[in-house]
Amino acid sequence: YMYYEAFEPKRDSILALQYAATKYAVHHLVRACVKWLDDVVTVENVCDIFQQAQALDETDLSSKCLDFITQNGRLVLQKLSFENLSSYCVELIIKQNELCAKEEEVYEAVKGWAQSECARRNITPCAHNMRKML
């Protein structure tokens, strides 16, 4: 890209490419990555894209992802990628008044997230520790 400005990203490396482009201030490449990600948001990848957009302060992409999650809440909450989100991203999602999911589904998703967070921190996933994660 640096020499020819040819942009042919691969699905499995686009997030790393966007991170590197941001880190090294290759602004044209950052914009190309954001546009590409904006066009390929699905239930399968929205959590990963949302987390990266939050981390890199890509507000437009983050807003689009949050809208997508809100509209497809039931499906997104069931994905394993939801359990890998940061606590900040989980909080943003569950605060959405228009989240299309039942309270029970939100509860189960957050419970699964808390168990995963306990595992990431190498602590026992008991009720007390899970509450601390929230």
PDB file of C-alpha atoms in Angstrom:
ATOM      1  CA  TYR A   1       0.000   0.000   0.000  1.00  0.00           C
ATOM      2  CA  MET A   2       2.765   2.423   0.886  1.00  0.00           C
ATOM      3  CA  TYR A   3       4.234   2.357  -2.620  1.00  0.00           C
ATOM      4  CA  TYR A   4       1.272   1.640  -4.888  1.00  0.00           C
ATOM      5  CA  GLU A   5      -1.733   2.557  -2.730  1.00  0.00           C
ATOM      6  CA  ALA A   6      -3.283  -0.759  -3.712  1.00  0.00           C
ATOM      7  CA  PHE A   7      -5.707  -1.941  -1.048  1.00  0.00           C
ATOM      8  CA  GLU A   8      -6.715  -5.593  -1.005  1.00  0.00           C
ATOM      9  CA  PRO A   9      -7.383  -6.458   2.639  1.00  0.00           C
ATOM     10  CA  LYS A  10      -8.009  -9.930   3.967  1.00  0.00           C
ATOM     11  CA  ARG A  11     -10.822 -10.517   6.430  1.00  0.00           C
ATOM     12  CA  ASP A  12      -8.530 -12.158   8.958  1.00  0.00           C
ATOM     13  CA  SER A  13      -5.971  -9.326   8.992  1.00  0.00           C
ATOM     14  CA  ILE A  14      -7.988  -6.137   8.474  1.00  0.00           C
ATOM     15  CA  LEU A  15      -8.216  -5.258  12.185  1.00  0.00           C
ATOM     16  CA  ALA A  16      -4.457  -5.660  12.623  1.00  0.00           C
ATOM     17  CA  LEU A  17      -3.888  -3.604   9.474  1.00  0.00           C
ATOM     18  CA  GLN A  18      -6.139  -0.831  10.774  1.00  0.00           C
ATOM     19  CA  TYR A  19      -4.332  -0.848  14.112  1.00  0.00           C
ATOM     20  CA  ALA A  20      -0.916  -0.602  12.426  1.00  0.00           C
ATOM     21  CA  ALA A  21      -2.108   2.137  10.065  1.00  0.00           C
ATOM     22  CA  THR A  22      -3.392   4.117  13.037  1.00  0.00           C
ATOM     23  CA  LYS A  23      -0.239   3.530  15.070  1.00  0.00           C
ATOM     24  CA  TYR A  24       2.024   4.711  12.250  1.00  0.00           C
ATOM     25  CA  ALA A  25      -0.319   7.521  11.137  1.00  0.00           C
ATOM     26  CA  VAL A  26      -0.923   6.252   7.602  1.00  0.00           C
ATOM     27  CA  HIS A  27      -4.148   8.232   7.355  1.00  0.00           C
ATOM     28  CA  HIS A  28      -5.163   7.158   3.844  1.00  0.00           C
ATOM     29  CA  LEU A  29      -4.857   3.523   4.866  1.00  0.00           C
ATOM     30  CA  VAL A  30      -6.788   4.136   8.092  1.00  0.00           C
ATOM     31  CA  ARG A  31      -9.662   5.637   6.093  1.00  0.00           C
ATOM     32  CA  ALA A  32      -9.577   2.750   3.608  1.00  0.00           C
ATOM     33  CA  CYS A  33      -9.698   0.213   6.452  1.00  0.00           C
ATOM     34  CA  VAL A  34     -12.576   2.013   8.179  1.00  0.00           C
ATOM     35  CA  LYS A  35     -14.554   2.189   4.930  1.00  0.00           C
ATOM     36  CA  TRP A  36     -13.941  -1.499   4.246  1.00  0.00           C
ATOM     37  CA  LEU A  37     -14.954  -2.470   7.793  1.00  0.00           C
ATOM     38  CA  ASP A  38     -18.027  -0.254   7.556  1.00  0.00           C
ATOM     39  CA  ASP A  39     -19.137  -2.210   4.488  1.00  0.00           C
ATOM     40  CA  VAL A  40     -18.666  -5.698   5.961  1.00  0.00           C
ATOM     41  CA  VAL A  41     -20.312  -5.467   9.409  1.00  0.00           C
ATOM     42  CA  THR A  42     -22.193  -8.685  10.218  1.00  0.00           C
ATOM     43  CA  VAL A  43     -23.553 -10.403  13.314  1.00  0.00           C
ATOM     44  CA  GLU A  44     -20.410 -12.546  13.284  1.00  0.00           C
ATOM     45  CA  ASN A  45     -17.853  -9.723  13.320  1.00  0.00           C
ATOM     46  CA  VAL A  46     -19.615  -6.669  14.766  1.00  0.00           C
ATOM     47  CA  CYS A  47     -18.277  -7.142  18.305  1.00  0.00           C
ATOM     48  CA  ASP A  48     -14.666  -7.304  17.112  1.00  0.00           C
ATOM     49  CA  ILE A  49     -15.124  -4.265  14.880  1.00  0.00           C
ATOM     50  CA  PHE A  50     -16.940  -2.356  17.644  1.00  0.00           C
ATOM     51  CA  GLN A  51     -14.198  -3.065  20.172  1.00  0.00           C
ATOM     52  CA  GLN A  52     -11.483  -1.930  17.759  1.00  0.00           C
ATOM     53  CA  ALA A  53     -13.447   1.175  16.758  1.00  0.00           C
ATOM     54  CA  GLN A  54     -13.767   2.099  20.431  1.00  0.00           C
ATOM     55  CA  ALA A  55     -10.080   1.471  21.110  1.00  0.00           C
ATOM     56  CA  LEU A  56      -8.956   3.545  18.116  1.00  0.00           C
ATOM     57  CA  ASP A  57     -11.537   6.295  18.690  1.00  0.00           C
ATOM     58  CA  GLU A  58     -13.267   5.754  15.328  1.00  0.00           C
ATOM     59  CA  THR A  59     -16.536   7.364  16.421  1.00  0.00           C
ATOM     60  CA  ASP A  60     -18.471   6.980  13.165  1.00  0.00           C
ATOM     61  CA  LEU A  61     -17.629   3.303  12.813  1.00  0.00           C
ATOM     62  CA  SER A  62     -18.296   2.751  16.506  1.00  0.00           C
ATOM     63  CA  SER A  63     -21.727   4.393  16.224  1.00  0.00           C
ATOM     64  CA  LYS A  64     -22.613   2.308  13.194  1.00  0.00           C
ATOM     65  CA  CYS A  65     -21.601  -0.867  15.022  1.00  0.00           C
ATOM     66  CA  LEU A  66     -23.584   0.111  18.107  1.00  0.00           C
ATOM     67  CA  ASP A  67     -26.659   0.783  15.950  1.00  0.00           C
ATOM     68  CA  PHE A  68     -26.202  -2.604  14.267  1.00  0.00           C
ATOM     69  CA  ILE A  69     -25.835  -4.325  17.646  1.00  0.00           C
ATOM     70  CA  THR A  70     -28.927  -2.539  18.958  1.00  0.00           C
ATOM     71  CA  GLN A  71     -31.002  -3.690  15.976  1.00  0.00           C
ATOM     72  CA  ASN A  72     -29.652  -7.257  16.063  1.00  0.00           C
ATOM     73  CA  GLY A  73     -29.257  -7.603  19.821  1.00  0.00           C
ATOM     74  CA  ARG A  74     -30.657 -11.089  20.228  1.00  0.00           C
ATOM     75  CA  LEU A  75     -28.262 -12.564  17.662  1.00  0.00           C
ATOM     76  CA  VAL A  76     -25.205 -10.557  18.707  1.00  0.00           C
ATOM     77  CA  LEU A  77     -25.592 -11.399  22.398  1.00  0.00           C
ATOM     78  CA  GLN A  78     -25.442 -15.111  21.541  1.00  0.00           C
ATOM     79  CA  LYS A  79     -22.056 -14.833  19.821  1.00  0.00           C
ATOM     80  CA  LEU A  80     -18.876 -15.911  21.571  1.00  0.00           C
ATOM     81  CA  SER A  81     -17.273 -12.644  20.459  1.00  0.00           C
ATOM     82  CA  PHE A  82     -19.618 -10.793  22.855  1.00  0.00           C
ATOM     83  CA  GLU A  83     -17.859 -12.511  25.762  1.00  0.00           C
ATOM     84  CA  ASN A  84     -14.519 -11.115  24.555  1.00  0.00           C
ATOM     85  CA  LEU A  85     -15.588  -7.459  24.675  1.00  0.00           C
ATOM     86  CA  SER A  86     -14.156  -4.991  27.158  1.00  0.00           C
ATOM     87  CA  SER A  87     -16.309  -4.049  30.123  1.00  0.00           C
ATOM     88  CA  TYR A  88     -16.714  -0.576  28.625  1.00  0.00           C
ATOM     89  CA  CYS A  89     -18.110  -1.967  25.358  1.00  0.00           C
ATOM     90  CA  VAL A  90     -20.464  -4.321  27.211  1.00  0.00           C
ATOM     91  CA  GLU A  91     -21.706  -1.387  29.264  1.00  0.00           C
ATOM     92  CA  LEU A  92     -22.344   0.698  26.141  1.00  0.00           C
ATOM     93  CA  ILE A  93     -24.349  -2.140  24.600  1.00  0.00           C
ATOM     94  CA  ILE A  94     -26.518  -3.007  27.579  1.00  0.00           C
ATOM     95  CA  LYS A  95     -27.310   0.663  28.214  1.00  0.00           C
ATOM     96  CA  GLN A  96     -29.085   0.878  24.858  1.00  0.00           C
ATOM     97  CA  ASN A  97     -32.780   1.390  25.584  1.00  0.00           C
ATOM     98  CA  GLU A  98     -33.699   0.114  22.131  1.00  0.00           C
ATOM     99  CA  LEU A  99     -31.620  -3.085  22.324  1.00  0.00           C
ATOM    100  CA  CYS A 100     -33.633  -5.751  20.511  1.00  0.00           C
ATOM    101  CA  ALA A 101     -33.330  -8.501  23.100  1.00  0.00           C
ATOM    102  CA  LYS A 102     -35.328  -9.730  26.050  1.00  0.00           C
ATOM    103  CA  GLU A 103     -34.091  -8.959  29.549  1.00  0.00           C
ATOM    104  CA  GLU A 104     -33.424 -12.658  30.108  1.00  0.00           C
ATOM    105  CA  GLU A 105     -31.220 -12.773  26.996  1.00  0.00           C
ATOM    106  CA  VAL A 106     -29.273  -9.723  28.146  1.00  0.00           C
ATOM    107  CA  TYR A 107     -28.878 -11.269  31.607  1.00  0.00           C
ATOM    108  CA  GLU A 108     -27.560 -14.563  30.186  1.00  0.00           C
ATOM    109  CA  ALA A 109     -25.160 -12.764  27.847  1.00  0.00           C
ATOM    110  CA  VAL A 110     -23.774 -10.575  30.630  1.00  0.00           C
ATOM    111  CA  LYS A 111     -23.502 -13.592  32.918  1.00  0.00           C
ATOM    112  CA  GLY A 112     -21.502 -15.404  30.217  1.00  0.00           C
ATOM    113  CA  TRP A 113     -19.337 -12.318  29.749  1.00  0.00           C
ATOM    114  CA  ALA A 114     -18.657 -12.142  33.519  1.00  0.00           C
ATOM    115  CA  GLN A 115     -17.657 -15.828  33.571  1.00  0.00           C
ATOM    116  CA  SER A 116     -15.277 -15.233  30.675  1.00  0.00           C
ATOM    117  CA  GLU A 117     -13.847 -12.157  32.386  1.00  0.00           C
ATOM    118  CA  CYS A 118     -13.203 -14.216  35.528  1.00  0.00           C
ATOM    119  CA  ALA A 119     -11.410 -16.816  33.409  1.00  0.00           C
ATOM    120  CA  ARG A 120      -9.290 -14.115  31.719  1.00  0.00           C
ATOM    121  CA  ARG A 121      -8.248 -12.864  35.152  1.00  0.00           C
ATOM    122  CA  ASN A 122      -7.645 -16.389  36.500  1.00  0.00           C
ATOM    123  CA  ILE A 123     -10.177 -16.108  39.307  1.00  0.00           C
ATOM    124  CA  THR A 124     -12.944 -18.512  40.281  1.00  0.00           C
ATOM    125  CA  PRO A 125     -16.177 -17.664  38.433  1.00  0.00           C
ATOM    126  CA  CYS A 126     -18.366 -17.682  41.547  1.00  0.00           C
ATOM    127  CA  ALA A 127     -21.305 -15.305  41.994  1.00  0.00           C
ATOM    128  CA  HIS A 128     -19.265 -12.894  44.135  1.00  0.00           C
ATOM    129  CA  ASN A 129     -16.403 -12.630  41.621  1.00  0.00           C
ATOM    130  CA  MET A 130     -18.779 -12.346  38.675  1.00  0.00           C
ATOM    131  CA  ARG A 131     -20.542  -9.407  40.362  1.00  0.00           C
ATOM    132  CA  LYS A 132     -17.155  -7.756  40.875  1.00  0.00           C
ATOM    133  CA  MET A 133     -16.520  -8.018  37.122  1.00  0.00           C
ATOM    134  CA  LEU A 134     -19.665  -6.021  36.504  1.00  0.00           C
TER     135      LEU A 134
END
